[in-house]
Coordinates of C-alpha atoms and ligand atoms in Angstrom, one line a residue:
X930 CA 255.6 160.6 215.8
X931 CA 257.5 158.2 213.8
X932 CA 260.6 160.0 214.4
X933 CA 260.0 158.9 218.0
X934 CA 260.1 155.3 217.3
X935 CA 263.4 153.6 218.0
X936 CA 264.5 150.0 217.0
X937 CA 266.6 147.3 218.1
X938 CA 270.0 147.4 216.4
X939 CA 270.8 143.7 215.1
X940 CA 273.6 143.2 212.7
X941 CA 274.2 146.2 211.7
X942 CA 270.3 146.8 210.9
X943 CA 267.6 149.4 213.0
X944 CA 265.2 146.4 213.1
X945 CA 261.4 145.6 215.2
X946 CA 261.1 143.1 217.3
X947 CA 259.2 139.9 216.4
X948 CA 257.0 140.6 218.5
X949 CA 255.7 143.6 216.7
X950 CA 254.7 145.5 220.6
X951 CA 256.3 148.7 221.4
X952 CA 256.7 150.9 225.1
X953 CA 257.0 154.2 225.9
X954 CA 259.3 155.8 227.4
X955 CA 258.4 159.5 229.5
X956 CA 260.1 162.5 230.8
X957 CA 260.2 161.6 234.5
X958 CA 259.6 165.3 235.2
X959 CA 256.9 166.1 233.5
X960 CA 254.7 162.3 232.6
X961 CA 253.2 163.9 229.5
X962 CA 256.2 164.6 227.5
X963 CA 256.9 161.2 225.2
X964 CA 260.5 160.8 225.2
X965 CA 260.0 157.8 222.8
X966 CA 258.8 154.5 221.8
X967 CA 260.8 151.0 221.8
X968 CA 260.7 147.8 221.0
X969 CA 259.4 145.2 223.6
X970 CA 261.7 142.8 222.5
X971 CA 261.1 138.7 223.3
X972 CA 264.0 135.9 223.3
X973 CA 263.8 135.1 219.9
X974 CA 265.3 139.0 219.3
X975 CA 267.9 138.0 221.4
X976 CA 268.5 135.2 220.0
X977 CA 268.7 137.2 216.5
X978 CA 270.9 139.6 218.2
X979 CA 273.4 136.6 219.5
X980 CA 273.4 134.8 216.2
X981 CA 274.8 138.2 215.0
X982 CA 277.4 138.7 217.6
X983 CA 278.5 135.2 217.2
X984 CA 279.0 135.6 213.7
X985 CA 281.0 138.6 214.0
X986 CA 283.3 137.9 216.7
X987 CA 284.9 135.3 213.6
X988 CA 286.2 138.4 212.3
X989 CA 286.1 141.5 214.6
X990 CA 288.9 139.1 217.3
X991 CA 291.0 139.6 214.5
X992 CA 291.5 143.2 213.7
X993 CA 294.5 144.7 215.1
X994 CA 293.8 145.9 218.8
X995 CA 295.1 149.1 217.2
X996 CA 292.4 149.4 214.5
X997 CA 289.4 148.4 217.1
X998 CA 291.5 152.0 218.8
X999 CA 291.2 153.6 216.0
X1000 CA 287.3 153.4 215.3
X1001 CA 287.3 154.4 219.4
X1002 CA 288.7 157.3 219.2
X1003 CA 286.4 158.1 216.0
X1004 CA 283.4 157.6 218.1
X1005 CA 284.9 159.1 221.2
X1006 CA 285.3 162.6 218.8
X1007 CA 281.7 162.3 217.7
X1008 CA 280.4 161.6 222.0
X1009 CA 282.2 164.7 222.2
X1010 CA 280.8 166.8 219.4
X1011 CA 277.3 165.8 220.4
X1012 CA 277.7 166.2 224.2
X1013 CA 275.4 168.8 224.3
X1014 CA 272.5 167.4 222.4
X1015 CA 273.2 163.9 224.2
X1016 CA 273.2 165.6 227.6
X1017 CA 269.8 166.9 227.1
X1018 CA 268.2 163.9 225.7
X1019 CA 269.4 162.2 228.6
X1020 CA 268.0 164.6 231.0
X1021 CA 264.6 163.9 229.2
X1022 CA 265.0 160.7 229.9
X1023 CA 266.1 159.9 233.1
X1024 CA 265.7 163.1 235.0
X1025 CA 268.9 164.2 236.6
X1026 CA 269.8 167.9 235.8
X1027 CA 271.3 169.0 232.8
X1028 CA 275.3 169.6 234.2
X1029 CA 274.9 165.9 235.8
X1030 CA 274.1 164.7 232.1
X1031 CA 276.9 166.3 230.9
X1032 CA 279.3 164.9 233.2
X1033 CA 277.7 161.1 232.7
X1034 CA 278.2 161.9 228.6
X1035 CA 281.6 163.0 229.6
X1036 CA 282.7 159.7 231.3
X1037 CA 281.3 158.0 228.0
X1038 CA 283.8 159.8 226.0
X1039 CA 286.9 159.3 228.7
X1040 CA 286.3 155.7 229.2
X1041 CA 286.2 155.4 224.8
X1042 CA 289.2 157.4 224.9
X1043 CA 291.1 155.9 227.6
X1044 CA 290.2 152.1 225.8
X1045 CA 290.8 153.3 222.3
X1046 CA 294.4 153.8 223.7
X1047 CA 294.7 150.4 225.5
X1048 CA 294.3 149.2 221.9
X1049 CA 297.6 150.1 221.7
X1050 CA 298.6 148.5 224.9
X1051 CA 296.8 145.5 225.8
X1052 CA 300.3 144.6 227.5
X1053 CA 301.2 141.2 228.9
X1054 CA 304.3 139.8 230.0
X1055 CA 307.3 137.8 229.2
X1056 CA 309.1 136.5 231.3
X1057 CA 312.0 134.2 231.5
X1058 CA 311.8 130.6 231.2
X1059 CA 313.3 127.3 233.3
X1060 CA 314.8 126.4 230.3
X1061 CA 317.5 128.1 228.0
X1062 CA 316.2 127.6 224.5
X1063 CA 312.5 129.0 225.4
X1064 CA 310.7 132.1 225.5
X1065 CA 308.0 132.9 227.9
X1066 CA 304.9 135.1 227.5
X1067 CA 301.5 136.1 228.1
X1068 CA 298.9 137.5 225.6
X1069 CA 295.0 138.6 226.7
X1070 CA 292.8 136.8 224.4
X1071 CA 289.3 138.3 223.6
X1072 CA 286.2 135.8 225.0
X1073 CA 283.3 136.2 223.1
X1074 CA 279.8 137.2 222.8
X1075 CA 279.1 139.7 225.7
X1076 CA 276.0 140.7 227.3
X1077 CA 275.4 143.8 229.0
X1078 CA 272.3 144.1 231.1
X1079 CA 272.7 148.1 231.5
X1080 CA 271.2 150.4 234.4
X1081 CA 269.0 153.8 234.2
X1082 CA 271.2 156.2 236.8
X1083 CA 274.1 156.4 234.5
X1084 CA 272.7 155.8 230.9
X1085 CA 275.3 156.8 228.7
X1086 CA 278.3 156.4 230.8
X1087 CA 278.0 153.0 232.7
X1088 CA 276.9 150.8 229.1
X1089 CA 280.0 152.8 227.7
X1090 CA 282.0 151.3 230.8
X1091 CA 281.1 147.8 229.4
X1092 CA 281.2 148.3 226.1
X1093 CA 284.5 150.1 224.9
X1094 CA 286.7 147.4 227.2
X1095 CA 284.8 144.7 225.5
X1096 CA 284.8 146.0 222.2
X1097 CA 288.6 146.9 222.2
X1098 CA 289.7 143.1 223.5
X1099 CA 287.8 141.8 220.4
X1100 CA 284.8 140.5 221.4
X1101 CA 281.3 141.4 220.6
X1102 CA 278.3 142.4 222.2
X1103 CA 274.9 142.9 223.2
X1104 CA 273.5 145.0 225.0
X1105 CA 269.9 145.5 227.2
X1106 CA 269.8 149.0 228.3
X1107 CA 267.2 149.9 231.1
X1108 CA 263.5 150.4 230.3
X1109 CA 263.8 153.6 231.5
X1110 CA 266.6 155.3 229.9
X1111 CA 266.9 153.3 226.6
X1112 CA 267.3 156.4 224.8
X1113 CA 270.5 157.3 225.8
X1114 CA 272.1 153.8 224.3
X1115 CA 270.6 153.8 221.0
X1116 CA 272.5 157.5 221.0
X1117 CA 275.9 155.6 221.5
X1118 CA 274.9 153.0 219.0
X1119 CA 274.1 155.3 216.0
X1120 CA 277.5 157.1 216.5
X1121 CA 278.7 153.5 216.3
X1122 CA 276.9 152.8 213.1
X1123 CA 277.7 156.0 211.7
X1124 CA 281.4 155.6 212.6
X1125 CA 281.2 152.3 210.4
X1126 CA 281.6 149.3 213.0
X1127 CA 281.1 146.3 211.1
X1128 CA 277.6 144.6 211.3
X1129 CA 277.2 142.5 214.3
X1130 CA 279.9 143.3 216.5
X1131 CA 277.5 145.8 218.7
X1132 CA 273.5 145.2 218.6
X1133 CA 271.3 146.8 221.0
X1134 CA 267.8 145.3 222.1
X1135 CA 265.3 146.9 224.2
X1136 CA 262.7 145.2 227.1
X1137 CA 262.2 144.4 230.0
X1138 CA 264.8 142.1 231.8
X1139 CA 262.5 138.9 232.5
X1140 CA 262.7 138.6 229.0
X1141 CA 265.3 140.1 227.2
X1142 CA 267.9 139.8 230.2
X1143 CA 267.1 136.6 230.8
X1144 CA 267.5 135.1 227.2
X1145 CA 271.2 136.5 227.4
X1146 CA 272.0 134.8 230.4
X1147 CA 270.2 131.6 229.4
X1148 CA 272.1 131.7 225.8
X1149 CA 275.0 129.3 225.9
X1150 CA 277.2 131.5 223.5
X1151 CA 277.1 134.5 225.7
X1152 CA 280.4 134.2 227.9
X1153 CA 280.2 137.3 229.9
X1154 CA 277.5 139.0 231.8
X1155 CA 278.1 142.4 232.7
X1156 CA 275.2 143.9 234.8
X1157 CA 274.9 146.9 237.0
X1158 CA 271.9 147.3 239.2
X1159 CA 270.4 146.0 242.3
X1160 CA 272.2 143.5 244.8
X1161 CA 268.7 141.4 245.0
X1162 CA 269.2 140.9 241.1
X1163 CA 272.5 140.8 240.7
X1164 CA 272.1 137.5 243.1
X1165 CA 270.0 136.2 240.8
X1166 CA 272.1 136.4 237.9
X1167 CA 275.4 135.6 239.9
X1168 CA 273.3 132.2 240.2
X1169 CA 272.0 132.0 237.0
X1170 CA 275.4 132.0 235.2
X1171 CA 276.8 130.2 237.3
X1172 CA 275.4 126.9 235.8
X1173 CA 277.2 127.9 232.1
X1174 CA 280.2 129.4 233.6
X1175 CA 279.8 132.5 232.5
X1176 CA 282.3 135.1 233.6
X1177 CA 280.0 137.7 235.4
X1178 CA 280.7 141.3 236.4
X1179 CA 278.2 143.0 239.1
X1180 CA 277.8 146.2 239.9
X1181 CA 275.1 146.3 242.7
X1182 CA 274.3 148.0 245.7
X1183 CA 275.5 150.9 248.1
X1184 CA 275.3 152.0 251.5
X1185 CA 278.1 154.4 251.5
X1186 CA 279.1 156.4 254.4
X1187 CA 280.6 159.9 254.9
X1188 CA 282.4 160.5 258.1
X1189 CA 283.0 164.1 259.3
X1190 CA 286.1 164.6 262.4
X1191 CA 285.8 167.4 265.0
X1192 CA 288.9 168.7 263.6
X1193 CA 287.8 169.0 259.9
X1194 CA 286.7 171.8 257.6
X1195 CA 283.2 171.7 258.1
X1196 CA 281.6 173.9 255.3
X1197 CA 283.6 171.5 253.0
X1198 CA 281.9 168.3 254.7
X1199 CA 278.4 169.5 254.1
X1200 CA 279.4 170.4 250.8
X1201 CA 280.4 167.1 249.8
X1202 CA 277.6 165.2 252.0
X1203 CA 275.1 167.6 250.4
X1204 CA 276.1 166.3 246.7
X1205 CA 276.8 163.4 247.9
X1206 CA 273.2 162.6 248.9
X1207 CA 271.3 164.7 246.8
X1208 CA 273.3 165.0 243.2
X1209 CA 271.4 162.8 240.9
X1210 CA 268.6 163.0 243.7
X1211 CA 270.4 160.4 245.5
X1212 CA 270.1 157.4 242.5
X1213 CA 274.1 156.9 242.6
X1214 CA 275.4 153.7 243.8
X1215 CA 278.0 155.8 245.0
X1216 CA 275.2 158.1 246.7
X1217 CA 276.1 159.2 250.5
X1218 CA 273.4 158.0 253.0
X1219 CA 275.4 157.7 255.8
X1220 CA 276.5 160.6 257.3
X1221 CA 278.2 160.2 260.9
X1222 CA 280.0 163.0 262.3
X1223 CA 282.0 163.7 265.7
X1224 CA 279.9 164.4 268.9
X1225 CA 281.7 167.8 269.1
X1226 CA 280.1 168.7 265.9
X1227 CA 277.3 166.8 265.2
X1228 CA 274.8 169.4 265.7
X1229 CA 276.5 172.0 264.1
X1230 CA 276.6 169.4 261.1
X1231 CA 273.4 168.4 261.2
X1232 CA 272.1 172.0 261.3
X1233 CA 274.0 173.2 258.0
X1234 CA 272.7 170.2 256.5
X1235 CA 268.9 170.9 256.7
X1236 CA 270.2 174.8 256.0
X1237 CA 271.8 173.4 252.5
X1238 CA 269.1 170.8 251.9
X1239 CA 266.5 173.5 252.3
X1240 CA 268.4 175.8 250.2
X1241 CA 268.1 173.5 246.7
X1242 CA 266.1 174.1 244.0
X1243 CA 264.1 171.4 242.7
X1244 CA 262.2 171.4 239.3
X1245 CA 263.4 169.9 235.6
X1246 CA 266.8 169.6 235.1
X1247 CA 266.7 171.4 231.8
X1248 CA 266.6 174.4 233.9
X1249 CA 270.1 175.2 234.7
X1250 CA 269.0 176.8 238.0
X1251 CA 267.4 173.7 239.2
X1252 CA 269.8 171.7 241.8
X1253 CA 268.0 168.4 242.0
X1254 CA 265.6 166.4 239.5
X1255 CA 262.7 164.0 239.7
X1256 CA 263.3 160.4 240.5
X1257 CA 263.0 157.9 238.1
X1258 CA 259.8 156.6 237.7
X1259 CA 256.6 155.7 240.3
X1260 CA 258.0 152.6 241.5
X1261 CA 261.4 154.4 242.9
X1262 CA 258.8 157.4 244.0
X1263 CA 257.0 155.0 246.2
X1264 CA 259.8 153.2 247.5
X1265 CA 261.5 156.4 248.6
X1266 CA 258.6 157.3 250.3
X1267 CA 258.3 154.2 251.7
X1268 CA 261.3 154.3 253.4
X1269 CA 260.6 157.7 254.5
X1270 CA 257.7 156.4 255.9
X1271 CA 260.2 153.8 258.3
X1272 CA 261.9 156.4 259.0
X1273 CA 259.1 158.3 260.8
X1274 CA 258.1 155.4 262.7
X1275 CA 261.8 154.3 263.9
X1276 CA 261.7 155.0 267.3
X1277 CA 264.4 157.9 267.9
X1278 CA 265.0 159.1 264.5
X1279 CA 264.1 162.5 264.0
X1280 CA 263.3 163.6 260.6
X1281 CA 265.3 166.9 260.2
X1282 CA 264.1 168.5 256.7
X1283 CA 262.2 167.4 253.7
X1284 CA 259.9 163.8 254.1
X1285 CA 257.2 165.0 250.9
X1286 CA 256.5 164.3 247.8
X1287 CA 256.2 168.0 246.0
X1288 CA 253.2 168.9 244.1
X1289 CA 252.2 171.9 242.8
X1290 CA 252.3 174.0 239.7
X1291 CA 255.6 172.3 237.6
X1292 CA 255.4 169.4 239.8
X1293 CA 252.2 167.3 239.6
X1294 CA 253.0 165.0 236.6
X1295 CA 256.6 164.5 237.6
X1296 CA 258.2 162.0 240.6
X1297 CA 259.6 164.6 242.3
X1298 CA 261.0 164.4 246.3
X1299 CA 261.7 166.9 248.6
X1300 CA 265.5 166.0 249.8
X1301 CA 265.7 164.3 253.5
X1302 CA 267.2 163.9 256.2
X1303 CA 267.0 162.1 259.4
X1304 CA 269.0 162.9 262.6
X1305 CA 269.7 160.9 265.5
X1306 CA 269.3 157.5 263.4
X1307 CA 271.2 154.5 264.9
X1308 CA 272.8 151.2 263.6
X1309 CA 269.4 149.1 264.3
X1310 CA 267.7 150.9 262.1
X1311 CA 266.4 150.1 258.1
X1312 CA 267.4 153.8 256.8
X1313 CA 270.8 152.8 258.0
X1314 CA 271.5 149.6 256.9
X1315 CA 269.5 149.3 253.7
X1316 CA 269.8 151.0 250.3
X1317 CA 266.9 153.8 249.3
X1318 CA 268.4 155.1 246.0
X1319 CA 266.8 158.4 246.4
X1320 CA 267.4 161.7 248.6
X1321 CA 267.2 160.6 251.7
X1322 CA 270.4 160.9 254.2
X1323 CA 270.8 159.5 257.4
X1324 CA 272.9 161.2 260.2
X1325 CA 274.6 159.6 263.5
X1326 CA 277.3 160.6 265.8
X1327 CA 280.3 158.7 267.0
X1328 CA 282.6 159.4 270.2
X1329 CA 286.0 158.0 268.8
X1330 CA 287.7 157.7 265.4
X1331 CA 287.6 153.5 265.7
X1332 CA 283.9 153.6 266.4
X1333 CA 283.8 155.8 263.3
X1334 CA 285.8 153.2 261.3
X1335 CA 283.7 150.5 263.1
X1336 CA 280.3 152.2 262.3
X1337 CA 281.4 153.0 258.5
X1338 CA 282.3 149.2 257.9
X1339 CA 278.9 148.3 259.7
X1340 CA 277.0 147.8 256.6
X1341 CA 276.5 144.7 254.2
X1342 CA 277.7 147.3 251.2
X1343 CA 281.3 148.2 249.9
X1344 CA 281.4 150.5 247.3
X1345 CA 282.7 154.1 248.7
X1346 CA 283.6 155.7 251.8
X1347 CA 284.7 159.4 252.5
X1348 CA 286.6 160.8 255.5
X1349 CA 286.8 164.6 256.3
X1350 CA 289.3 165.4 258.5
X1351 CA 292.8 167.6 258.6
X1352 CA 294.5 164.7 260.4
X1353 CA 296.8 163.0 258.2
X1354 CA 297.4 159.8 260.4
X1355 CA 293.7 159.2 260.5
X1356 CA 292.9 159.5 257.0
X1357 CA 295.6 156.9 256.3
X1358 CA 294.0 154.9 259.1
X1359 CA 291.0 155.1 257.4
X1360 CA 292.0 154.6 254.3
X1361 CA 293.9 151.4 255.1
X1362 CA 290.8 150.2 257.6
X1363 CA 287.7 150.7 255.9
X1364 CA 286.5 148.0 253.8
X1365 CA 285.4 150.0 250.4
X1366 CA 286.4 149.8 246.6
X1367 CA 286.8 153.2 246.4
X1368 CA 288.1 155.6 249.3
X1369 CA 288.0 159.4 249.5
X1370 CA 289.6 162.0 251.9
X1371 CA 287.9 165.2 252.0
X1372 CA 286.2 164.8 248.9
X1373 CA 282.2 163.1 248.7
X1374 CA 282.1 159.9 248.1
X1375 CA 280.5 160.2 244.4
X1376 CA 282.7 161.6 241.3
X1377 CA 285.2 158.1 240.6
X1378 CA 287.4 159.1 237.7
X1379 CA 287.2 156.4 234.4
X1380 CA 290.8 155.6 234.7
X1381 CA 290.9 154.3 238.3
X1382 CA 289.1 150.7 238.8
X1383 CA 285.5 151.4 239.6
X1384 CA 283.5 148.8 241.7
X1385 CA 283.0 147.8 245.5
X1386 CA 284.0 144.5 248.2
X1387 CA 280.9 142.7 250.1
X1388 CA 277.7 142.7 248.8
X1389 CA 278.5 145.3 246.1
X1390 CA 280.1 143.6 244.4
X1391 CA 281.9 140.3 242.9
X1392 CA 285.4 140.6 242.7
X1393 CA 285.5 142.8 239.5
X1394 CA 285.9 146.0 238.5
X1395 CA 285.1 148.0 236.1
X1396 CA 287.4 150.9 234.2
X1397 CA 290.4 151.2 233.9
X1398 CA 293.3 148.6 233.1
X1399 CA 290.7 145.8 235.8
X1400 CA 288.0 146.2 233.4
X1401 CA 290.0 144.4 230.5
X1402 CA 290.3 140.8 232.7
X1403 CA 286.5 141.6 232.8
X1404 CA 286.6 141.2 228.9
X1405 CA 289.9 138.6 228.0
X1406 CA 291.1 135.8 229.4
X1407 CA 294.8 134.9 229.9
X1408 CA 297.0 132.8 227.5
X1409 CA 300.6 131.5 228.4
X1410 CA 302.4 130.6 225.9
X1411 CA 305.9 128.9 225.7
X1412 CA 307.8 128.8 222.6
X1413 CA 310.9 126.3 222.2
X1414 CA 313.6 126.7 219.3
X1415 CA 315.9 124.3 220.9
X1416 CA 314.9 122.1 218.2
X1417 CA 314.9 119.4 220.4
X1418 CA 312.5 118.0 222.8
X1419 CA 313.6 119.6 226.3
X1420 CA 313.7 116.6 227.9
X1421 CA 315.1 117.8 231.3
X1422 CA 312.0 120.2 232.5
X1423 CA 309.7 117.3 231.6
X1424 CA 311.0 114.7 234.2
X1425 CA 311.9 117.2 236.3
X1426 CA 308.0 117.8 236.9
Ligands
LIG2358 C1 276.9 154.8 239.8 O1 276.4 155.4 240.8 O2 276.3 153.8 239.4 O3 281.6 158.0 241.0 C2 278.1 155.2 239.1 C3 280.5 158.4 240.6 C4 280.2 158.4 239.2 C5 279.7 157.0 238.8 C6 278.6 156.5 239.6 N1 281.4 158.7 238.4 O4 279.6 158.8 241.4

């Protein structure tokens, strides 16, 4: 038992909280398997864990970009040594099969490796100035203490997003992983400890977000929020920084669309729609829910879709052979069967394949969901327009290519979009038309690579993104600076201003 009892991780310490309570955490697939026990932390271990971050910032903004590299690519070695072992923990935690938790380790040791190398990079500019006897440049400058308020569909890779640009522009950071998957971030945080960072400049604490996410965003000395998760709380936490001018990054919802032309390879469509819905049973924010295909081929579409969805195998995603794991927890069980629930009573939607919970031998003390879909569903209704995060896919048809482009824009979400088609003048169309972060052409609309920016336009988002080259103005602030060895004062651009 106690080697099931996890800590917080303040200055460099495994510490309890103050508060001395505890909660568990449970395989998702199977309710009486004890993944673990952590700390229900309270705002004054917060607080502990801010004082720390504080403190080190003095030094850690300090150490060569290149050095903060170099212990990045130390612990980018060790994610990849342990991938394995991590995967699986990971699928104890949180469900999704084993080969999904793989990949999500995988993106936590590309976005380490690709940020360990912008520690030699961090490039600004210079630039000439109005003057003769000056220099003009720019330099990033690290901002802070940063607090991460981390999601359960990604547990590994998304708080590894957040933390290796932060970490490598010199500021510290904090970090409140989900309830749900908290196992998966004290993993990254031991291989930080055991790769030496110094004490303070990452600290992990555990609980629920009305406490422990809310004491970040209330302490003055945090300066950036970084949260991925649902649009309805992202909102709230857009709002509460506002008021302490925090720089904020949201991640929040999806309602991504998939849209299949008469004219394009139609086994590969249903391929891609069929991960795209149902890979990580549907919990991506990049997940395909709408699926709207050409009248010529709708029902042709719609067909090998319930063949494909019928054809997966569901079950713990330790099993290699299973295609598609449990859902998260009870809450997201009842809300995907909720929504299934609309769906049967919107007049005209026609519920294809799937609409149970499955129980059974293997199933009963898991949240597993039979993957869905519904046909025939139009613009007006809720499985359209609002996010399920689960397997449930809607289908619709369109006439013309602008109603497509119309349809797929049609949604309060911005995230990703996909287009199948052999047409290349359409898929530039598309491409240039539809109102998405991210855009794919023949490919799902899941599987964003770590070194492209990663994050979505409306109400998915804030204006950031994360990965890549964006996420560092996420995590430092511009300086200008002009130097002038005229050795006079250059009188002439001052009046001339
Ligand atoms: C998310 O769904 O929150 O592009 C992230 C993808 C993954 C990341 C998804 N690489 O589907």
């Amino acid at each position: 038992m106690a080697d099931k009892i996890f800590k917080n991780f303040i200055n460099g310490k495994w510490v309890e909280s103050k508060s001395g309570a505890t909660f568990e955490n449970r395989n998702p697939a199977n309710t009486d398997e004890l993944v673990g026990v952590f700390q229900k932390s309270t705002p004054d271990d917060v607080k502990a864990a801010v004082n720390a971050a504080a403190e080190a910032y003095k030094k850690w903004r300090l150490v060569p970009a290149p050095k903060r590299g170099e212990l990045l690519f130390r612990v980018a070695r060790r994610l990849a040594e342990g991938k394995e072992s991590l995967a699986r923990d990971m699928t104890r935690e949180m469900g999704k099969v084993v080969a999904e938790t793989r990949g999500d380790v995988q993106e936590a040791i590309d976005m380490t490796y690709y940020m360990a190398g912008e520690g030699r990079r961090l490039f600004g500019q210079t630039t000439p100035s109005e003057l003769g006897n000056k220099f003009c440049m720019t330099m990033r400058q690290p901002i802070g203490v940063c607090g991460f308020i981390t999601p359960w569909n990604f547990p590994m890779a998304i708080p590894s997003w957040k933390t290796m640009p932060a970490l490598i522009c010199g500021n510290t950071v904090v970090i409140k992983p989900a309830t749900d998957t908290p196992l998966s971030v004290v993993n990254m945080v031991k291989v930080f400890e055991e790769e030496g960072i110094p004490p303070g400049v990452i600290n992990m604490v555990t609980g629920a977000g009305s406490s422990v996410g809310q004491a970040l965003i209330n302490d003055e000395r945090v300066r950036v929020i970084s949260f991925t998760g649902s649009t309805f709380v992202g909102r709230k936490v857009s709002e509460a920084c506002a008021t302490t001018f925090k720089h904020t990054c949201l991640e929040m919802g999806g309602k991504n669309v998939e849209i299949v032309m008469d004219d394009a390879d139609l086994e590969q469509a249903v391929d891609g729609a069929t991960w795209g819905a149902f890979g990580t049973t549907g919990q991506r924010c990049t997940a395909t829910s709408r699926l709207i295909c050409h009248k010529d081929v709708y029902e042709k579409v719609v067909k090998m879709m319930a063949k494909k969805a019928e054809s997966l195998k569901i079950g713990n995603g330790l099993d290699e052979s299973v295609q598609v794991g449990p859902v998260i927890n009870q809450d997201q069980l009842d809300t995907v069967l909720k929504y299934i629930e609309i769906g049967r009573k919107e007049d005209g939607a026609r519920l294809v394949i799937g609409g149970q919970r499955v129980t059974g031998k293997g199933f009963d003390k898991g949240y597993f969901v039979q993957p869905t879909i519904f046909a025939d569903v139009t613009r007006n209704m809720r499985i359209w327009r609002e996010e399920i995060f689960g397997p449930v896919l809607s289908i619709a048809s369109f006439s013309t290519f602008d109603e497509a482009i119309e349809m797929a824009n049609d949604t309060a979400y911005g995230l990703s979009a996909s287009l199948y088609t052999r047409d290349i003048k359409k898929a530039y169309t598309a491409m240039r038309d539809v109102y998405t972060g991210i855009f794919y052409v023949n490919a799902p609309t899941i599987g964003a690579e770590t070194h492209l920016p990663f994050g979505g336009t409306k109400e998915t988002g804030n204006g950031h993104r994360e990965a890549a080259v964006a996420a560092l103005d996420v995590f430092s602030e511009w300086k200008s600076i002009y130097v002038d060895f005229s050795g006079t004062l250059q009188r002439a651009q001052i009046d001339n201003q």
